[in-house]
Amino acid sequence: MSKSVTAMEARKNFGNLLDQVALREEEVIIERAGKPLARLVNVNSPSSGGQLDFRDIGKLPNDIWEVR
């Protein structure tokens, strides 16, 4: 299930949003000026597939740095 919140709501309620994502496995879309900016998902969720892990820069594909 997906839920949309404004950037200001996300800022004010970040802890609650984390609980919704972690415990209820919900997806939260963060919007600014009515346009989607970011998606907050559980790290173990199947919908989070294709994520890049920036913790180890050596594992990142070289093409992510190219301007598209």
PDB file of N, CA and C in Angstrom:
ATOM      1  N   MET A   1       0.839  -1.176   0.000  1.00  0.00           N
ATOM      2  CA  MET A   1       0.000   0.000   0.000  1.00  0.00           C
ATOM      3  C   MET A   1       0.884   1.239   0.000  1.00  0.00           C
ATOM      4  N   SER A   2       0.544   2.217  -0.810  1.00  0.00           N
ATOM      5  CA  SER A   2       1.335   3.428  -0.949  1.00  0.00           C
ATOM      6  C   SER A   2       0.598   4.612  -0.350  1.00  0.00           C
ATOM      7  N   LYS A   3       1.354   5.492   0.285  1.00  0.00           N
ATOM      8  CA  LYS A   3       0.793   6.679   0.910  1.00  0.00           C
ATOM      9  C   LYS A   3       1.637   7.861   0.468  1.00  0.00           C
ATOM     10  N   SER A   4       1.009   9.003   0.155  1.00  0.00           N
ATOM     11  CA  SER A   4       1.737  10.200  -0.239  1.00  0.00           C
ATOM     12  C   SER A   4       1.679  11.234   0.871  1.00  0.00           C
ATOM     13  N   VAL A   5       2.816  11.881   1.126  1.00  0.00           N
ATOM     14  CA  VAL A   5       2.895  12.967   2.107  1.00  0.00           C
ATOM     15  C   VAL A   5       3.721  14.096   1.510  1.00  0.00           C
ATOM     16  N   THR A   6       3.499  15.301   2.012  1.00  0.00           N
ATOM     17  CA  THR A   6       4.316  16.428   1.572  1.00  0.00           C
ATOM     18  C   THR A   6       5.674  16.362   2.267  1.00  0.00           C
ATOM     19  N   ALA A   7       6.625  17.087   1.718  1.00  0.00           N
ATOM     20  CA  ALA A   7       7.963  17.120   2.315  1.00  0.00           C
ATOM     21  C   ALA A   7       7.904  17.660   3.738  1.00  0.00           C
ATOM     22  N   MET A   8       7.055  18.643   3.981  1.00  0.00           N
ATOM     23  CA  MET A   8       6.918  19.208   5.328  1.00  0.00           C
ATOM     24  C   MET A   8       6.327  18.183   6.288  1.00  0.00           C
ATOM     25  N   GLU A   9       5.309  17.443   5.849  1.00  0.00           N
ATOM     26  CA  GLU A   9       4.738  16.384   6.691  1.00  0.00           C
ATOM     27  C   GLU A   9       5.777  15.317   6.996  1.00  0.00           C
ATOM     28  N   ALA A  10       6.589  14.976   6.000  1.00  0.00           N
ATOM     29  CA  ALA A  10       7.635  13.968   6.202  1.00  0.00           C
ATOM     30  C   ALA A  10       8.642  14.456   7.233  1.00  0.00           C
ATOM     31  N   ARG A  11       8.995  15.723   7.154  1.00  0.00           N
ATOM     32  CA  ARG A  11       9.951  16.296   8.102  1.00  0.00           C
ATOM     33  C   ARG A  11       9.399  16.265   9.526  1.00  0.00           C
ATOM     34  N   LYS A  12       8.132  16.622   9.676  1.00  0.00           N
ATOM     35  CA  LYS A  12       7.524  16.691  11.001  1.00  0.00           C
ATOM     36  C   LYS A  12       7.255  15.305  11.587  1.00  0.00           C
ATOM     37  N   ASN A  13       6.979  14.319  10.742  1.00  0.00           N
ATOM     38  CA  ASN A  13       6.545  13.000  11.206  1.00  0.00           C
ATOM     39  C   ASN A  13       7.465  11.881  10.759  1.00  0.00           C
ATOM     40  N   PHE A  14       8.761  12.175  10.611  1.00  0.00           N
ATOM     41  CA  PHE A  14       9.675  11.193  10.056  1.00  0.00           C
ATOM     42  C   PHE A  14       9.705   9.894  10.859  1.00  0.00           C
ATOM     43  N   GLY A  15       9.731   9.985  12.169  1.00  0.00           N
ATOM     44  CA  GLY A  15       9.745   8.782  13.015  1.00  0.00           C
ATOM     45  C   GLY A  15       8.521   7.911  12.790  1.00  0.00           C
ATOM     46  N   ASN A  16       7.362   8.528  12.705  1.00  0.00           N
ATOM     47  CA  ASN A  16       6.128   7.772  12.458  1.00  0.00           C
ATOM     48  C   ASN A  16       6.141   7.131  11.072  1.00  0.00           C
ATOM     49  N   LEU A  17       6.670   7.853  10.084  1.00  0.00           N
ATOM     50  CA  LEU A  17       6.756   7.292   8.737  1.00  0.00           C
ATOM     51  C   LEU A  17       7.698   6.090   8.713  1.00  0.00           C
ATOM     52  N   LEU A  18       8.804   6.178   9.442  1.00  0.00           N
ATOM     53  CA  LEU A  18       9.721   5.041   9.525  1.00  0.00           C
ATOM     54  C   LEU A  18       9.026   3.829  10.134  1.00  0.00           C
ATOM     55  N   ASP A  19       8.219   4.065  11.170  1.00  0.00           N
ATOM     56  CA  ASP A  19       7.473   2.961  11.782  1.00  0.00           C
ATOM     57  C   ASP A  19       6.507   2.333  10.784  1.00  0.00           C
ATOM     58  N   GLN A  20       5.811   3.160  10.018  1.00  0.00           N
ATOM     59  CA  GLN A  20       4.864   2.640   9.029  1.00  0.00           C
ATOM     60  C   GLN A  20       5.582   1.795   7.989  1.00  0.00           C
ATOM     61  N   VAL A  21       6.740   2.251   7.566  1.00  0.00           N
ATOM     62  CA  VAL A  21       7.510   1.533   6.548  1.00  0.00           C
ATOM     63  C   VAL A  21       8.097   0.243   7.119  1.00  0.00           C
ATOM     64  N   ALA A  22       8.668   0.331   8.311  1.00  0.00           N
ATOM     65  CA  ALA A  22       9.348  -0.820   8.902  1.00  0.00           C
ATOM     66  C   ALA A  22       8.376  -1.865   9.440  1.00  0.00           C
ATOM     67  N   LEU A  23       7.357  -1.427  10.157  1.00  0.00           N
ATOM     68  CA  LEU A  23       6.473  -2.368  10.843  1.00  0.00           C
ATOM     69  C   LEU A  23       5.293  -2.822   9.990  1.00  0.00           C
ATOM     70  N   ARG A  24       4.745  -1.911   9.207  1.00  0.00           N
ATOM     71  CA  ARG A  24       3.568  -2.248   8.395  1.00  0.00           C
ATOM     72  C   ARG A  24       3.925  -2.526   6.946  1.00  0.00           C
ATOM     73  N   GLU A  25       5.212  -2.359   6.623  1.00  0.00           N
ATOM     74  CA  GLU A  25       5.706  -2.560   5.265  1.00  0.00           C
ATOM     75  C   GLU A  25       4.939  -1.727   4.242  1.00  0.00           C
ATOM     76  N   GLU A  26       4.614  -0.494   4.630  1.00  0.00           N
ATOM     77  CA  GLU A  26       3.969   0.438   3.722  1.00  0.00           C
ATOM     78  C   GLU A  26       5.032   1.177   2.913  1.00  0.00           C
ATOM     79  N   GLU A  27       4.612   1.759   1.819  1.00  0.00           N
ATOM     80  CA  GLU A  27       5.479   2.586   0.987  1.00  0.00           C
ATOM     81  C   GLU A  27       5.002   4.026   1.126  1.00  0.00           C
ATOM     82  N   VAL A  28       5.929   4.963   1.294  1.00  0.00           N
ATOM     83  CA  VAL A  28       5.573   6.367   1.445  1.00  0.00           C
ATOM     84  C   VAL A  28       6.238   7.161   0.324  1.00  0.00           C
ATOM     85  N   ILE A  29       5.431   7.900  -0.416  1.00  0.00           N
ATOM     86  CA  ILE A  29       5.924   8.782  -1.466  1.00  0.00           C
ATOM     87  C   ILE A  29       5.969  10.194  -0.883  1.00  0.00           C
ATOM     88  N   ILE A  30       7.140  10.831  -0.962  1.00  0.00           N
ATOM     89  CA  ILE A  30       7.309  12.187  -0.451  1.00  0.00           C
ATOM     90  C   ILE A  30       7.250  13.145  -1.630  1.00  0.00           C
ATOM     91  N   GLU A  31       6.355  14.138  -1.520  1.00  0.00           N
ATOM     92  CA  GLU A  31       6.121  15.081  -2.608  1.00  0.00           C
ATOM     93  C   GLU A  31       6.482  16.496  -2.196  1.00  0.00           C
ATOM     94  N   ARG A  32       6.890  17.283  -3.186  1.00  0.00           N
ATOM     95  CA  ARG A  32       7.097  18.719  -2.983  1.00  0.00           C
ATOM     96  C   ARG A  32       6.401  19.421  -4.136  1.00  0.00           C
ATOM     97  N   ALA A  33       5.564  20.368  -3.802  1.00  0.00           N
ATOM     98  CA  ALA A  33       4.792  21.119  -4.801  1.00  0.00           C
ATOM     99  C   ALA A  33       3.966  20.170  -5.669  1.00  0.00           C
ATOM    100  N   GLY A  34       3.468  19.094  -5.060  1.00  0.00           N
ATOM    101  CA  GLY A  34       2.613  18.151  -5.765  1.00  0.00           C
ATOM    102  C   GLY A  34       3.342  17.174  -6.669  1.00  0.00           C
ATOM    103  N   LYS A  35       4.674  17.227  -6.685  1.00  0.00           N
ATOM    104  CA  LYS A  35       5.454  16.323  -7.538  1.00  0.00           C
ATOM    105  C   LYS A  35       6.221  15.322  -6.676  1.00  0.00           C
ATOM    106  N   PRO A  36       6.186  14.039  -7.031  1.00  0.00           N
ATOM    107  CA  PRO A  36       6.913  13.027  -6.253  1.00  0.00           C
ATOM    108  C   PRO A  36       8.420  13.291  -6.277  1.00  0.00           C
ATOM    109  N   LEU A  37       9.012  13.246  -5.088  1.00  0.00           N
ATOM    110  CA  LEU A  37      10.449  13.486  -4.941  1.00  0.00           C
ATOM    111  C   LEU A  37      11.213  12.237  -4.548  1.00  0.00           C
ATOM    112  N   ALA A  38      10.629  11.484  -3.615  1.00  0.00           N
ATOM    113  CA  ALA A  38      11.344  10.333  -3.058  1.00  0.00           C
ATOM    114  C   ALA A  38      10.341   9.268  -2.636  1.00  0.00           C
ATOM    115  N   ARG A  39      10.873   8.060  -2.490  1.00  0.00           N
ATOM    116  CA  ARG A  39      10.040   6.937  -2.059  1.00  0.00           C
ATOM    117  C   ARG A  39      10.731   6.306  -0.857  1.00  0.00           C
ATOM    118  N   LEU A  40       9.997   6.148   0.227  1.00  0.00           N
ATOM    119  CA  LEU A  40      10.503   5.535   1.446  1.00  0.00           C
ATOM    120  C   LEU A  40       9.919   4.132   1.524  1.00  0.00           C
ATOM    121  N   VAL A  41      10.793   3.107   1.449  1.00  0.00           N
ATOM    122  CA  VAL A  41      10.341   1.719   1.479  1.00  0.00           C
ATOM    123  C   VAL A  41      11.178   0.926   2.473  1.00  0.00           C
ATOM    124  N   ASN A  42      10.638  -0.166   2.922  1.00  0.00           N
ATOM    125  CA  ASN A  42      11.354  -1.091   3.791  1.00  0.00           C
ATOM    126  C   ASN A  42      12.523  -1.671   3.008  1.00  0.00           C
ATOM    127  N   VAL A  43      13.679  -1.725   3.627  1.00  0.00           N
ATOM    128  CA  VAL A  43      14.874  -2.198   2.940  1.00  0.00           C
ATOM    129  C   VAL A  43      14.738  -3.663   2.502  1.00  0.00           C
ATOM    130  N   ASN A  44      13.915  -4.431   3.176  1.00  0.00           N
ATOM    131  CA  ASN A  44      13.714  -5.843   2.826  1.00  0.00           C
ATOM    132  C   ASN A  44      12.532  -6.070   1.901  1.00  0.00           C
ATOM    133  N   SER A  45      11.885  -5.004   1.491  1.00  0.00           N
ATOM    134  CA  SER A  45      10.709  -5.097   0.640  1.00  0.00           C
ATOM    135  C   SER A  45      11.099  -5.487  -0.786  1.00  0.00           C
ATOM    136  N   PRO A  46      10.283  -6.341  -1.439  1.00  0.00           N
ATOM    137  CA  PRO A  46      10.564  -6.673  -2.836  1.00  0.00           C
ATOM    138  C   PRO A  46      10.497  -5.450  -3.737  1.00  0.00           C
ATOM    139  N   SER A  47       9.703  -4.440  -3.354  1.00  0.00           N
ATOM    140  CA  SER A  47       9.587  -3.238  -4.181  1.00  0.00           C
ATOM    141  C   SER A  47      10.827  -2.359  -4.084  1.00  0.00           C
ATOM    142  N   SER A  48      11.746  -2.684  -3.184  1.00  0.00           N
ATOM    143  CA  SER A  48      12.975  -1.895  -3.080  1.00  0.00           C
ATOM    144  C   SER A  48      14.085  -2.468  -3.945  1.00  0.00           C
ATOM    145  N   GLY A  49      13.776  -3.468  -4.758  1.00  0.00           N
ATOM    146  CA  GLY A  49      14.770  -4.085  -5.633  1.00  0.00           C
ATOM    147  C   GLY A  49      15.392  -3.088  -6.582  1.00  0.00           C
ATOM    148  N   GLY A  50      16.596  -3.384  -7.016  1.00  0.00           N
ATOM    149  CA  GLY A  50      17.288  -2.490  -7.925  1.00  0.00           C
ATOM    150  C   GLY A  50      17.942  -1.319  -7.230  1.00  0.00           C
ATOM    151  N   GLN A  51      17.972  -1.330  -5.928  1.00  0.00           N
ATOM    152  CA  GLN A  51      18.583  -0.247  -5.173  1.00  0.00           C
ATOM    153  C   GLN A  51      20.098  -0.349  -5.245  1.00  0.00           C
ATOM    154  N   LEU A  52      20.756   0.778  -5.263  1.00  0.00           N
ATOM    155  CA  LEU A  52      22.205   0.817  -5.214  1.00  0.00           C
ATOM    156  C   LEU A  52      22.643   0.968  -3.760  1.00  0.00           C
ATOM    157  N   ASP A  53      23.689   0.256  -3.391  1.00  0.00           N
ATOM    158  CA  ASP A  53      24.219   0.332  -2.036  1.00  0.00           C
ATOM    159  C   ASP A  53      25.425   1.266  -2.055  1.00  0.00           C
ATOM    160  N   PHE A  54      25.260   2.466  -1.519  1.00  0.00           N
ATOM    161  CA  PHE A  54      26.315   3.465  -1.551  1.00  0.00           C
ATOM    162  C   PHE A  54      27.297   3.329  -0.388  1.00  0.00           C
ATOM    163  N   ARG A  55      27.119   2.322   0.455  1.00  0.00           N
ATOM    164  CA  ARG A  55      28.024   2.149   1.586  1.00  0.00           C
ATOM    165  C   ARG A  55      29.404   1.682   1.145  1.00  0.00           C
ATOM    166  N   ASP A  56      29.496   0.983   0.026  1.00  0.00           N
ATOM    167  CA  ASP A  56      30.788   0.536  -0.485  1.00  0.00           C
ATOM    168  C   ASP A  56      30.907   1.008  -1.928  1.00  0.00           C
ATOM    169  N   ILE A  57      31.597   2.112  -2.121  1.00  0.00           N
ATOM    170  CA  ILE A  57      31.680   2.733  -3.441  1.00  0.00           C
ATOM    171  C   ILE A  57      32.312   1.818  -4.488  1.00  0.00           C
ATOM    172  N   GLY A  58      33.120   0.863  -4.045  1.00  0.00           N
ATOM    173  CA  GLY A  58      33.761  -0.054  -4.981  1.00  0.00           C
ATOM    174  C   GLY A  58      32.791  -1.011  -5.648  1.00  0.00           C
ATOM    175  N   LYS A  59      31.615  -1.211  -5.069  1.00  0.00           N
ATOM    176  CA  LYS A  59      30.623  -2.131  -5.633  1.00  0.00           C
ATOM    177  C   LYS A  59      29.660  -1.442  -6.595  1.00  0.00           C
ATOM    178  N   LEU A  60      29.769  -0.124  -6.720  1.00  0.00           N
ATOM    179  CA  LEU A  60      28.847   0.607  -7.580  1.00  0.00           C
ATOM    180  C   LEU A  60      29.262   0.497  -9.039  1.00  0.00           C
ATOM    181  N   PRO A  61      28.288   0.384  -9.945  1.00  0.00           N
ATOM    182  CA  PRO A  61      28.631   0.357 -11.371  1.00  0.00           C
ATOM    183  C   PRO A  61      29.139   1.723 -11.808  1.00  0.00           C
ATOM    184  N   ASN A  62      30.102   1.735 -12.713  1.00  0.00           N
ATOM    185  CA  ASN A  62      30.712   2.990 -13.166  1.00  0.00           C
ATOM    186  C   ASN A  62      29.725   3.912 -13.873  1.00  0.00           C
ATOM    187  N   ASP A  63      28.703   3.359 -14.512  1.00  0.00           N
ATOM    188  CA  ASP A  63      27.804   4.196 -15.303  1.00  0.00           C
ATOM    189  C   ASP A  63      26.848   5.040 -14.467  1.00  0.00           C
ATOM    190  N   ILE A  64      26.796   4.867 -13.152  1.00  0.00           N
ATOM    191  CA  ILE A  64      25.874   5.696 -12.367  1.00  0.00           C
ATOM    192  C   ILE A  64      26.344   7.139 -12.302  1.00  0.00           C
ATOM    193  N   TRP A  65      27.612   7.391 -12.586  1.00  0.00           N
ATOM    194  CA  TRP A  65      28.158   8.735 -12.506  1.00  0.00           C
ATOM    195  C   TRP A  65      27.944   9.507 -13.815  1.00  0.00           C
ATOM    196  N   GLU A  66      27.479   8.833 -14.854  1.00  0.00           N
ATOM    197  CA  GLU A  66      27.262   9.488 -16.139  1.00  0.00           C
ATOM    198  C   GLU A  66      25.982  10.302 -16.121  1.00  0.00           C
ATOM    199  N   VAL A  67      26.021  11.452 -16.733  1.00  0.00           N
ATOM    200  CA  VAL A  67      24.838  12.311 -16.845  1.00  0.00           C
ATOM    201  C   VAL A  67      23.971  11.765 -17.965  1.00  0.00           C
ATOM    202  N   ARG A  68      22.706  11.591 -17.672  1.00  0.00           N
ATOM    203  CA  ARG A  68      21.782  11.035 -18.681  1.00  0.00           C
ATOM    204  C   ARG A  68      20.857  12.087 -19.207  1.00  0.00           C
TER     205      ARG A  68
END
